[in-house]
PDB file of C-alpha atoms in Angstrom:
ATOM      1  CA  UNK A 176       1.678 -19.132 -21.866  1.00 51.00           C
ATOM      2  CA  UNK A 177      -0.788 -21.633 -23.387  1.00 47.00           C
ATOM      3  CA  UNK A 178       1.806 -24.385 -22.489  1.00 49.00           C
ATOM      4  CA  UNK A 179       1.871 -23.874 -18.890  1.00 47.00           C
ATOM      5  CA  UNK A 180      -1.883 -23.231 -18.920  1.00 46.00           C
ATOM      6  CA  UNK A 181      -2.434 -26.152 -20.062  1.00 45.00           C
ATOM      7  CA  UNK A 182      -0.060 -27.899 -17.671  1.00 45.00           C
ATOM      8  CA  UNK A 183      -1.683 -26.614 -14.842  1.00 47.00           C
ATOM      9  CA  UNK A 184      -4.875 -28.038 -16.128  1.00 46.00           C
ATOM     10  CA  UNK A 185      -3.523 -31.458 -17.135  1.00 46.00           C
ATOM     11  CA  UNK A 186      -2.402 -31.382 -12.893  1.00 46.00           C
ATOM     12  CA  UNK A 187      -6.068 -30.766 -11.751  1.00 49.00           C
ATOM     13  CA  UNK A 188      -7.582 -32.892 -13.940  1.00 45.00           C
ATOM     14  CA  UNK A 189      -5.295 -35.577 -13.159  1.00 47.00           C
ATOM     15  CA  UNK A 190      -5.647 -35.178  -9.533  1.00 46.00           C
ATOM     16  CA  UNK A 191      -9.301 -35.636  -9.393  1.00 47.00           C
ATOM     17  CA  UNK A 192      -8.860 -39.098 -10.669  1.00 46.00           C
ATOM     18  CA  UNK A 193      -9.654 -40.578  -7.153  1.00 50.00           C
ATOM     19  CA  UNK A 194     -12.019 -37.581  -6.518  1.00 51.00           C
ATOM     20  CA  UNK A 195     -15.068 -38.651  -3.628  1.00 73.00           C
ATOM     21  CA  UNK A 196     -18.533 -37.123  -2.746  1.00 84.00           C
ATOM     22  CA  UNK A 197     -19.500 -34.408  -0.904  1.00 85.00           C
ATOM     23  CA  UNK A 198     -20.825 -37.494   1.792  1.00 79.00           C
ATOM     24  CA  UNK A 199     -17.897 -38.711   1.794  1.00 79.00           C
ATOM     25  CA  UNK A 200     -16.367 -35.297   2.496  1.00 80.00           C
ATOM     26  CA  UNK A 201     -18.782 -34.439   5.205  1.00 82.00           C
ATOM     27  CA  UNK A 202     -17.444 -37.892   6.914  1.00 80.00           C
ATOM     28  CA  UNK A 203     -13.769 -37.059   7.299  1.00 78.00           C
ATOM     29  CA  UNK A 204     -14.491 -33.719   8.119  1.00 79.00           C
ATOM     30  CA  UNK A 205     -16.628 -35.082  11.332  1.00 79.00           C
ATOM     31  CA  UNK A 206     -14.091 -38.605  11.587  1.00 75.00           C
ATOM     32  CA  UNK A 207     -11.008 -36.178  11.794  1.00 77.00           C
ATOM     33  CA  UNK A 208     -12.551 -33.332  14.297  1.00 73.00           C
ATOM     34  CA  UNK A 209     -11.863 -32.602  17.953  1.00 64.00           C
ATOM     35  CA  UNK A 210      -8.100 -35.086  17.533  1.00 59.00           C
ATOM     36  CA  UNK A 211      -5.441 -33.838  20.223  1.00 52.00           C
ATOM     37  CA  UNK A 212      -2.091 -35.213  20.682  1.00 48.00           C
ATOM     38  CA  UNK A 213      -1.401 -37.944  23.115  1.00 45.00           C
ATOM     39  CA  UNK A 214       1.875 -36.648  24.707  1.00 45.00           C
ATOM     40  CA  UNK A 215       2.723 -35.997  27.936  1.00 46.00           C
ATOM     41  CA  UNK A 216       3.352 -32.712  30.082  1.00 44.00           C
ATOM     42  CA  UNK A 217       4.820 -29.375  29.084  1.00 45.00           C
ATOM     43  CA  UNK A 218       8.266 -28.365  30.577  1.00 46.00           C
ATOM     44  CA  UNK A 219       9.292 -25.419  31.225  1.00 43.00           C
ATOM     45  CA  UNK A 220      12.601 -23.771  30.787  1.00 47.00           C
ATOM     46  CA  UNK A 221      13.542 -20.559  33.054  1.00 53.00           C
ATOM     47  CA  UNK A 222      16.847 -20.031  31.200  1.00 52.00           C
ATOM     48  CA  UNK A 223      14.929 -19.022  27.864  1.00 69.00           C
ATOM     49  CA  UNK A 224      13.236 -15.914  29.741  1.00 74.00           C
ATOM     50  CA  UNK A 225      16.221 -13.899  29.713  1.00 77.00           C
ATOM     51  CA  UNK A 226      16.721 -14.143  25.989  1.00 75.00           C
ATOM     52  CA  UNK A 227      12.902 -13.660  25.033  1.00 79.00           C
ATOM     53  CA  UNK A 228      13.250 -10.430  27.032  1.00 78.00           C
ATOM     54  CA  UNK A 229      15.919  -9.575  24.604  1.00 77.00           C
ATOM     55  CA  UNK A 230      14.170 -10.712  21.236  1.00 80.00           C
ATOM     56  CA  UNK A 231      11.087  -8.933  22.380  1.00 81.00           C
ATOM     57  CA  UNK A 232      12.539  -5.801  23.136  1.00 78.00           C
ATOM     58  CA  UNK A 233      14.803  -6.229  19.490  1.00 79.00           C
ATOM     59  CA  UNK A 234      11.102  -6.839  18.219  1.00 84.00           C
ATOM     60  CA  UNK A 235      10.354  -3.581  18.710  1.00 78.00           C
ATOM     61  CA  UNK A 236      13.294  -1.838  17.757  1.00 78.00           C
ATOM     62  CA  UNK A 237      13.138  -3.352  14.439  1.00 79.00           C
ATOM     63  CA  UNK A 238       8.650  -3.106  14.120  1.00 82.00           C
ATOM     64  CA  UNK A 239       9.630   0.337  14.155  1.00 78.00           C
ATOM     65  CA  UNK A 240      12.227   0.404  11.238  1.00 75.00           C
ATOM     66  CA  UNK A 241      10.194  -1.396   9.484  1.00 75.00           C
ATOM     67  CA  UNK A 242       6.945   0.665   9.794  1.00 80.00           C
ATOM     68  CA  UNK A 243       8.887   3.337   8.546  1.00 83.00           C
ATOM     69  CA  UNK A 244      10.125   1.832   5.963  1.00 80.00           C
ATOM     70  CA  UNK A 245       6.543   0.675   5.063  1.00 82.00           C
ATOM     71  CA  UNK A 246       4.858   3.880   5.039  1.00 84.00           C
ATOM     72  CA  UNK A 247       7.461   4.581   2.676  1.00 85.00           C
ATOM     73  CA  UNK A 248       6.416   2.123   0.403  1.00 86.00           C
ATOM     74  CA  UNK A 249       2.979   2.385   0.817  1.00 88.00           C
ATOM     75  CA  UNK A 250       3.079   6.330  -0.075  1.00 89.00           C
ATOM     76  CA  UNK A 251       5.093   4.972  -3.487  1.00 89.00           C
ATOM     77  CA  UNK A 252       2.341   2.827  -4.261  1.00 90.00           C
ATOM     78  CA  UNK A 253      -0.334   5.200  -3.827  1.00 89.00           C
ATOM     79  CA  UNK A 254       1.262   7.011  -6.773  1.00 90.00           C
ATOM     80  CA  UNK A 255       1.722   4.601  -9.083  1.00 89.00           C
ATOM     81  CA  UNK A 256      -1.889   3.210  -8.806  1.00 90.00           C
ATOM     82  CA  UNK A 257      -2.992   6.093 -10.487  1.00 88.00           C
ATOM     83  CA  UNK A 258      -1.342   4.400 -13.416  1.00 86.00           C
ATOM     84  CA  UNK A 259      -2.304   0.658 -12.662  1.00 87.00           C
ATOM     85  CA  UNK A 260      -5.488   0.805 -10.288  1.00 89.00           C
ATOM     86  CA  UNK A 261      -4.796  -2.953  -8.706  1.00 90.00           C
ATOM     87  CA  UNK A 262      -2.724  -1.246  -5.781  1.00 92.00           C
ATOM     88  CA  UNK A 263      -5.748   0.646  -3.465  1.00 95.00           C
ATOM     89  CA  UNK A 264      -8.978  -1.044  -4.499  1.00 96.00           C
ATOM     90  CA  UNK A 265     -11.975  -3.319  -3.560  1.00 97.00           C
ATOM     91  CA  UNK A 266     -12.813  -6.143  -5.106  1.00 97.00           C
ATOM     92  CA  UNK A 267     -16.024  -8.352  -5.294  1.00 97.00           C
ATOM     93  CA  UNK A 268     -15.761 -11.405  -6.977  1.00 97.00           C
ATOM     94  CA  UNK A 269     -19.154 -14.462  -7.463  1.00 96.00           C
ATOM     95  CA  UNK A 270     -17.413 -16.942  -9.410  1.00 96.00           C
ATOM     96  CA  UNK A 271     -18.579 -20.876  -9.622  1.00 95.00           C
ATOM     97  CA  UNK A 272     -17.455 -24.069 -10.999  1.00 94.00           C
ATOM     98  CA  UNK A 273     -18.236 -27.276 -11.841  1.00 93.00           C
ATOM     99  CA  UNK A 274     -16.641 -30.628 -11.108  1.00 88.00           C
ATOM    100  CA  UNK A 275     -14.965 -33.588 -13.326  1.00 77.00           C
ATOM    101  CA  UNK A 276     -17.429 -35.974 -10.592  1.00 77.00           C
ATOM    102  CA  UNK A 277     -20.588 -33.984 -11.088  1.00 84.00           C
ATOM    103  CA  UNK A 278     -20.281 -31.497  -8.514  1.00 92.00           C
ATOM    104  CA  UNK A 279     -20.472 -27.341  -8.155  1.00 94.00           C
ATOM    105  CA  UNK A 280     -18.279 -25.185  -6.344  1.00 94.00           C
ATOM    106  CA  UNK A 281     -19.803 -21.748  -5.676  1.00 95.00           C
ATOM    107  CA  UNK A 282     -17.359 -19.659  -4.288  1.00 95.00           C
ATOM    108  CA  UNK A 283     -17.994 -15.969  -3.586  1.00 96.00           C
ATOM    109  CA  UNK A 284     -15.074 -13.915  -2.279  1.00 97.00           C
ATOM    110  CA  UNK A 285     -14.220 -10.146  -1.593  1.00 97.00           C
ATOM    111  CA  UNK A 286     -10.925  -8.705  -1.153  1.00 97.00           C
ATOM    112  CA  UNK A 287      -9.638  -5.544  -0.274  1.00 97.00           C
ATOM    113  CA  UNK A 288      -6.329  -4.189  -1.752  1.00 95.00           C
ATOM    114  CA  UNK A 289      -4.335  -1.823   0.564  1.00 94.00           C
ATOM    115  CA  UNK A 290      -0.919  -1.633  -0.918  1.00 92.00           C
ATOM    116  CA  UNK A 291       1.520  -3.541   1.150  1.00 92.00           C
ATOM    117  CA  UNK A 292      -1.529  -5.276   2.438  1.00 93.00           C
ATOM    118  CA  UNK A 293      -4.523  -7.140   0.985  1.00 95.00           C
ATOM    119  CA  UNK A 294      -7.223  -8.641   2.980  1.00 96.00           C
ATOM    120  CA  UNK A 295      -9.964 -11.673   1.551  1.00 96.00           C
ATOM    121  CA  UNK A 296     -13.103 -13.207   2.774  1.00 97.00           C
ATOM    122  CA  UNK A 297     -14.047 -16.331   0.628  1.00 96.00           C
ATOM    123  CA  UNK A 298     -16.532 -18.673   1.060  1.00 95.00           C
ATOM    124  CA  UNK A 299     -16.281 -22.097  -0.474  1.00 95.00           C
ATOM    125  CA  UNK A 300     -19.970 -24.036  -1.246  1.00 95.00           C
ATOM    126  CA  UNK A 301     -19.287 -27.724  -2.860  1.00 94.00           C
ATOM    127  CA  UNK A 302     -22.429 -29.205  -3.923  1.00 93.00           C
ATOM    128  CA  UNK A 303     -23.871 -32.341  -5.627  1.00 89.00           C
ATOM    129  CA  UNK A 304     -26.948 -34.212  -5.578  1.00 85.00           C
ATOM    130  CA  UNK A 305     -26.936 -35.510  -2.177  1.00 88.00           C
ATOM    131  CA  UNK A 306     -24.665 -33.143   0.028  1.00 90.00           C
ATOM    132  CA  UNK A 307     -22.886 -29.677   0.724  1.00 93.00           C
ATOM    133  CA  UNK A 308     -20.199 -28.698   2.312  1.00 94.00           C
ATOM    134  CA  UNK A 309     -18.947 -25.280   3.284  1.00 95.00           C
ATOM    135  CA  UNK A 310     -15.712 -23.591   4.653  1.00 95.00           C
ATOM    136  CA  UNK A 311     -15.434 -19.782   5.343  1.00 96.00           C
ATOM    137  CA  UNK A 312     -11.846 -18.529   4.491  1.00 95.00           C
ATOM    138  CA  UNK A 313     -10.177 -14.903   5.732  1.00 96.00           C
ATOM    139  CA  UNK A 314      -6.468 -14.721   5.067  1.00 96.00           C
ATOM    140  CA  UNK A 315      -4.322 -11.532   5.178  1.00 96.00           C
ATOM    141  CA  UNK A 316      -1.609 -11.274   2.649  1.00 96.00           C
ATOM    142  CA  UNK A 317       1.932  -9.340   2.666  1.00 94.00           C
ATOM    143  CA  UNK A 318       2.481  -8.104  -1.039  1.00 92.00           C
ATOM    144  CA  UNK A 319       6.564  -8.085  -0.730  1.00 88.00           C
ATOM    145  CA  UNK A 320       7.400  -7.889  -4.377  1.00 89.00           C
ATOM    146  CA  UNK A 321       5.410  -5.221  -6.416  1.00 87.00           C
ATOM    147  CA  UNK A 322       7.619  -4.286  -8.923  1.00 83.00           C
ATOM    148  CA  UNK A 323       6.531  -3.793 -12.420  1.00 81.00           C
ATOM    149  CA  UNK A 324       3.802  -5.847 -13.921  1.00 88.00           C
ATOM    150  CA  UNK A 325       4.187  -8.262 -11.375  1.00 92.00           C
ATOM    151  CA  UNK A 326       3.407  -8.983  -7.626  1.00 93.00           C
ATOM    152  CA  UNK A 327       3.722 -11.741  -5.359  1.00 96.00           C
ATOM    153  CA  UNK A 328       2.550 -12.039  -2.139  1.00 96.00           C
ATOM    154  CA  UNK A 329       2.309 -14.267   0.980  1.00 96.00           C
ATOM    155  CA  UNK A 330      -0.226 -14.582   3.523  1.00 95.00           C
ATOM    156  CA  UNK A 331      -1.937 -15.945   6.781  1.00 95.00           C
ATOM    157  CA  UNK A 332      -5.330 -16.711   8.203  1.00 95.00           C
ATOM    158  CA  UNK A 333      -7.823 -18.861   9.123  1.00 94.00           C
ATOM    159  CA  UNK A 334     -10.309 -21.605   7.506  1.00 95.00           C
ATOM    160  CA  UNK A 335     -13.638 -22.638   9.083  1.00 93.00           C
ATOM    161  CA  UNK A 336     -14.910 -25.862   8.281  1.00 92.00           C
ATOM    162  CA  UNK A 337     -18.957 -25.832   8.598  1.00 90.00           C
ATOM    163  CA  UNK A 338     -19.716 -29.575   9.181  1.00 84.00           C
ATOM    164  CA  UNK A 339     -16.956 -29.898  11.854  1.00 86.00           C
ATOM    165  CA  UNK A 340     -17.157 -26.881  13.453  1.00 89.00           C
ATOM    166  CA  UNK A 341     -13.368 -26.516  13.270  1.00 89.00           C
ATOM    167  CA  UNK A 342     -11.498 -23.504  12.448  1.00 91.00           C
ATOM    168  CA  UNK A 343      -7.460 -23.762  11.315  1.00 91.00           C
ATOM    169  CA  UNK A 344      -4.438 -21.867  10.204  1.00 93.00           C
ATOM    170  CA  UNK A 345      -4.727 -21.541   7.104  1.00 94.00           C
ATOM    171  CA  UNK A 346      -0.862 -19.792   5.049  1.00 95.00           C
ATOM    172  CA  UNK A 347      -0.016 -19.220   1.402  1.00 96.00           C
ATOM    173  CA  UNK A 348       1.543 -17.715  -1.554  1.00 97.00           C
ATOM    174  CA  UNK A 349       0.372 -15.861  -4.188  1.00 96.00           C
ATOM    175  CA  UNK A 350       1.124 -13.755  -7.417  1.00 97.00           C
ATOM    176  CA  UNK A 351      -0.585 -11.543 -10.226  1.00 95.00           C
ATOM    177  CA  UNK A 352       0.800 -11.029 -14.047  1.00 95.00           C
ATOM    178  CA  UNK A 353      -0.651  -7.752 -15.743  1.00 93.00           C
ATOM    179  CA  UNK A 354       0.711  -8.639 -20.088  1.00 93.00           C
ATOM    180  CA  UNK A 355      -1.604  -5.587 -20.696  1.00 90.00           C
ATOM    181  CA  UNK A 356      -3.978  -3.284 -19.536  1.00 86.00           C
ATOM    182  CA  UNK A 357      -7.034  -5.551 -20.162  1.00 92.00           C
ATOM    183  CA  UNK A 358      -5.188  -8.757 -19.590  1.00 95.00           C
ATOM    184  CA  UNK A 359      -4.510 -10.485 -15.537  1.00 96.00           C
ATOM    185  CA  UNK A 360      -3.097 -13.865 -14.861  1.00 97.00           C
ATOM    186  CA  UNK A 361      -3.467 -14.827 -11.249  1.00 97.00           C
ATOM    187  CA  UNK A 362      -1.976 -18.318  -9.677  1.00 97.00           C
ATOM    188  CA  UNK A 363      -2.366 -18.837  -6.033  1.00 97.00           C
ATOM    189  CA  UNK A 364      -1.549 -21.820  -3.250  1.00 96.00           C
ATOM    190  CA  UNK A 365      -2.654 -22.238   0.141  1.00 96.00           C
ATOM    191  CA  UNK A 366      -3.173 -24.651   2.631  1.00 94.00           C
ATOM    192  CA  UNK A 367      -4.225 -25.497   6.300  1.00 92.00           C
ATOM    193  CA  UNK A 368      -2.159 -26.549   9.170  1.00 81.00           C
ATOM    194  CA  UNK A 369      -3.128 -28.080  12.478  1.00 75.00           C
ATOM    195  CA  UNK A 370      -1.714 -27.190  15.764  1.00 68.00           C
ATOM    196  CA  UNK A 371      -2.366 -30.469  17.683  1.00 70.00           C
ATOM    197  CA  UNK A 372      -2.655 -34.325  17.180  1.00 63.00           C
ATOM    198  CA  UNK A 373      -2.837 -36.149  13.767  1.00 64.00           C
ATOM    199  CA  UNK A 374      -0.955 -35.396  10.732  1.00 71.00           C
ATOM    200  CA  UNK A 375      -3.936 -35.219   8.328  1.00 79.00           C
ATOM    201  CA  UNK A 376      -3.851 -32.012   6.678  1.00 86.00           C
ATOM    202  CA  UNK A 377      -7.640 -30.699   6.278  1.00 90.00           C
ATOM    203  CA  UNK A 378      -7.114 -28.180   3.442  1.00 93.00           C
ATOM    204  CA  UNK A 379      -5.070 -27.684   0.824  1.00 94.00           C
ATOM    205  CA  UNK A 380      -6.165 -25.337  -2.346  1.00 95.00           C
ATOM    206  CA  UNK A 381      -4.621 -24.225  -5.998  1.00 96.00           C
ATOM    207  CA  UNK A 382      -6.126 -21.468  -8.316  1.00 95.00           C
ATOM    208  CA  UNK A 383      -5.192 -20.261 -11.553  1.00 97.00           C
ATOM    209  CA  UNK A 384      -7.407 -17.737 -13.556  1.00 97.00           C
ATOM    210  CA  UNK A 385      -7.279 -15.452 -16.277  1.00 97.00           C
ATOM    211  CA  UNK A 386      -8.932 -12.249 -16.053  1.00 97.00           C
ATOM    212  CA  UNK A 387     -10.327 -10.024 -19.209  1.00 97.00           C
ATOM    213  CA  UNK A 388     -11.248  -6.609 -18.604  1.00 95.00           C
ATOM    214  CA  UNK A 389     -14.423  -5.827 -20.682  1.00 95.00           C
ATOM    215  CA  UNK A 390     -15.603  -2.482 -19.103  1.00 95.00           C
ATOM    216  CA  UNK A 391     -14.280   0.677 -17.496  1.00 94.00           C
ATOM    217  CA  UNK A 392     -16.105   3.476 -15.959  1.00 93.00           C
ATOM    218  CA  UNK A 393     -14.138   6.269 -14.106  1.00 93.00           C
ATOM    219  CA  UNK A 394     -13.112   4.178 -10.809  1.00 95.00           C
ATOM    220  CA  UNK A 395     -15.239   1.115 -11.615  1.00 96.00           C
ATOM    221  CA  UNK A 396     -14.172  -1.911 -13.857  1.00 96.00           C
ATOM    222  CA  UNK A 397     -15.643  -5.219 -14.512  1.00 97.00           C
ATOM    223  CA  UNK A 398     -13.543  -8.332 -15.235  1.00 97.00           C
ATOM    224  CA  UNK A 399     -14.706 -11.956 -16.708  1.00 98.00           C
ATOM    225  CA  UNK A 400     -12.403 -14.305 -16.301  1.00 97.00           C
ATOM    226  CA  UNK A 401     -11.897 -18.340 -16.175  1.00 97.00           C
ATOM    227  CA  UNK A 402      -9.885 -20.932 -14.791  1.00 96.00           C
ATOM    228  CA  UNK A 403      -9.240 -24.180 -12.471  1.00 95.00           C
ATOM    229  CA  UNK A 404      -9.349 -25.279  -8.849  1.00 94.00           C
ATOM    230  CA  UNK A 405      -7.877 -28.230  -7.357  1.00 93.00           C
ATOM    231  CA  UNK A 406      -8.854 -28.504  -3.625  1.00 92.00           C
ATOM    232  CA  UNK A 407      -7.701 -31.638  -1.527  1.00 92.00           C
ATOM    233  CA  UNK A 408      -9.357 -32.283   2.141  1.00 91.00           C
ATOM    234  CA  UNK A 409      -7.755 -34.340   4.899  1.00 88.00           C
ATOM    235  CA  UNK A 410      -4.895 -36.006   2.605  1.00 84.00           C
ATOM    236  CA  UNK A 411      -7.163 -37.935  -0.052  1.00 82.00           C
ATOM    237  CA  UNK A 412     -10.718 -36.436  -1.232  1.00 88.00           C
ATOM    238  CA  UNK A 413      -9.781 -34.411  -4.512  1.00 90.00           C
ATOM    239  CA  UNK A 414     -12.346 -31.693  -5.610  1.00 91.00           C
ATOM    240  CA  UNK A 415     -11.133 -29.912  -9.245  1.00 92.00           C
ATOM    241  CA  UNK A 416     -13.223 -27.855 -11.168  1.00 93.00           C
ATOM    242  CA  UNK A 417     -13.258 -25.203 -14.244  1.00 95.00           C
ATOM    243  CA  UNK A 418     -14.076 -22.201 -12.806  1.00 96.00           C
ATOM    244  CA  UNK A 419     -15.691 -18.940 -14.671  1.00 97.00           C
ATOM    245  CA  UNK A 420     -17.303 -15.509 -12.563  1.00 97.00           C
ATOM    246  CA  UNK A 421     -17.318 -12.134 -12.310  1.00 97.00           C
ATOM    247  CA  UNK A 422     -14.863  -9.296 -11.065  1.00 97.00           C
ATOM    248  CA  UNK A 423     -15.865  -5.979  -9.870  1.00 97.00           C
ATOM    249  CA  UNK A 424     -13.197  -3.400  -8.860  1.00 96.00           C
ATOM    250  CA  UNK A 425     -13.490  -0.379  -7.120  1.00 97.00           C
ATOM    251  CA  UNK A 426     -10.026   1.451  -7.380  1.00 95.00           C
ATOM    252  CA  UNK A 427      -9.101   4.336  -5.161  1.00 92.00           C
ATOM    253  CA  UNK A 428      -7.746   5.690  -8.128  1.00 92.00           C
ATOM    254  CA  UNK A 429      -9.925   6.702 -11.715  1.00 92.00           C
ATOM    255  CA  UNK A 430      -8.988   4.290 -14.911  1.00 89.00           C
ATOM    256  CA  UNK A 431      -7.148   5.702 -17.345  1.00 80.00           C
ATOM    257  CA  UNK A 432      -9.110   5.196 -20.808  1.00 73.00           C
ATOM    258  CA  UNK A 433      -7.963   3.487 -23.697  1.00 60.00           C
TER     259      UNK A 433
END
């Protein structure tokens, strides 16, 4: 574990090398905004209607195998997170870090675990002495492996960039490691995608951090925990930073004491 912990670090700090300021950042957020695609008109193709008929009704047929098959699940995981808590909970999370080119990221988030489902707001506030530069994040994730001490998920959403105005898809993976009761390990990817015109990519984003559960209180618990972020905007500016903060969990479900 403290091998590929400190792999992971060795990445970030390596790719912040080349790392810019927050001006700079600011500038190819406004040179890259409001881009479309230079292409000619749309055709359209009649003999694709009959088979989209077909796949949407097939849609439905199998929506509804699967929400049965998800309430299912969901009522399995209610029981079991009144063993491990992380299934049903909230989660509110301040957390900032600070930069290898003297900046700070504050980056306040709040997520919302709902079994099968999790939901997270995150805001992302990069600092330094002469700029800032925000993005507001909301991505929905799919938790399709939650077996054990382990859970990996993959999700979709949106990213708002402040100084452009701009909002994009925004997809992922993610996945949790609970070694013991007090310990978490939590690595998660993401990244932006445009639907028109250039091929810059405006986002892309990797977390690692280690939680420590210091204090338990019937369906309360606070976590500190550490760890880095490597965020790259629009193919080039590098922004990597250790990270520390705060967790606070609400489960749906009382901790079990130690």
């Amino acid at each position: 574990m403290k091998r590929t912990l400190l792999y992971i670090l060795l990445i970030c700090f390596c790719s912040s090398a080349g790392a810019q300021t927050i001006k700079d950042l600011n500038k190819a957020a406004r040179d890259n905004s409001g881009k479309r695609p230079q292409v000619g008109g749309s055709q359209y193709a009649g003999s694709n209607d009959a088979f989209a008929a077909y796949m949407l009704v097939r849609s439905f047929i199998w929506m509804g195998q699967g929400m049965l098959q998800l309430g299912k699940e969901q009522s399995r995981l209610a029981k079991r997170n009144k063993e491990e808590n992380h299934l049903y909970s909230l989660e509110i999370r301040p957390q900032a870090g600070y930069g290898l080119r003297s900046f700070v990221r504050l980056q306040p988030q709040a997520r919302a675990n709902l079994g099968c489902f999790s939901v997270d707001l995150k805001q992302t506030i990069l600092q330094d002495a002469n700029a800032e530069f925000k993005t507001l994040g909301l991505m929905f994730w799919m938790n399709f492996w939650n077996r054990g001490r382990f859970r990996l998920r993959g999700g979709a959403g949106s990213l708002g960039i402040n100084t452009s105005g701009e909002t994009f898809f925004q997809y992922g993976l993610g996945a949790e490691f609970h070694p013991s009761q007090k310990i978490r390990l939590e690595l998660e990817a993401s990244q932006t995608q445009r639907m028109y015109g250039t091929e810059t990519r405006p986002f892309r984003d990797l977390n690692f951090k280690v939680h420590y559960h210091f204090w338990t209180k019937g369906i309360l618990q606070a976590s500190v925990f550490g760890g880095a972020c490597s965020q790259q905007f629009y193919n080039g500016l590098d922004f990597t930073s250790l990270d520390a903060g705060l967790n606070f969990r609400l489960s749906a479900s009382k901790f079990r004491q130690n």
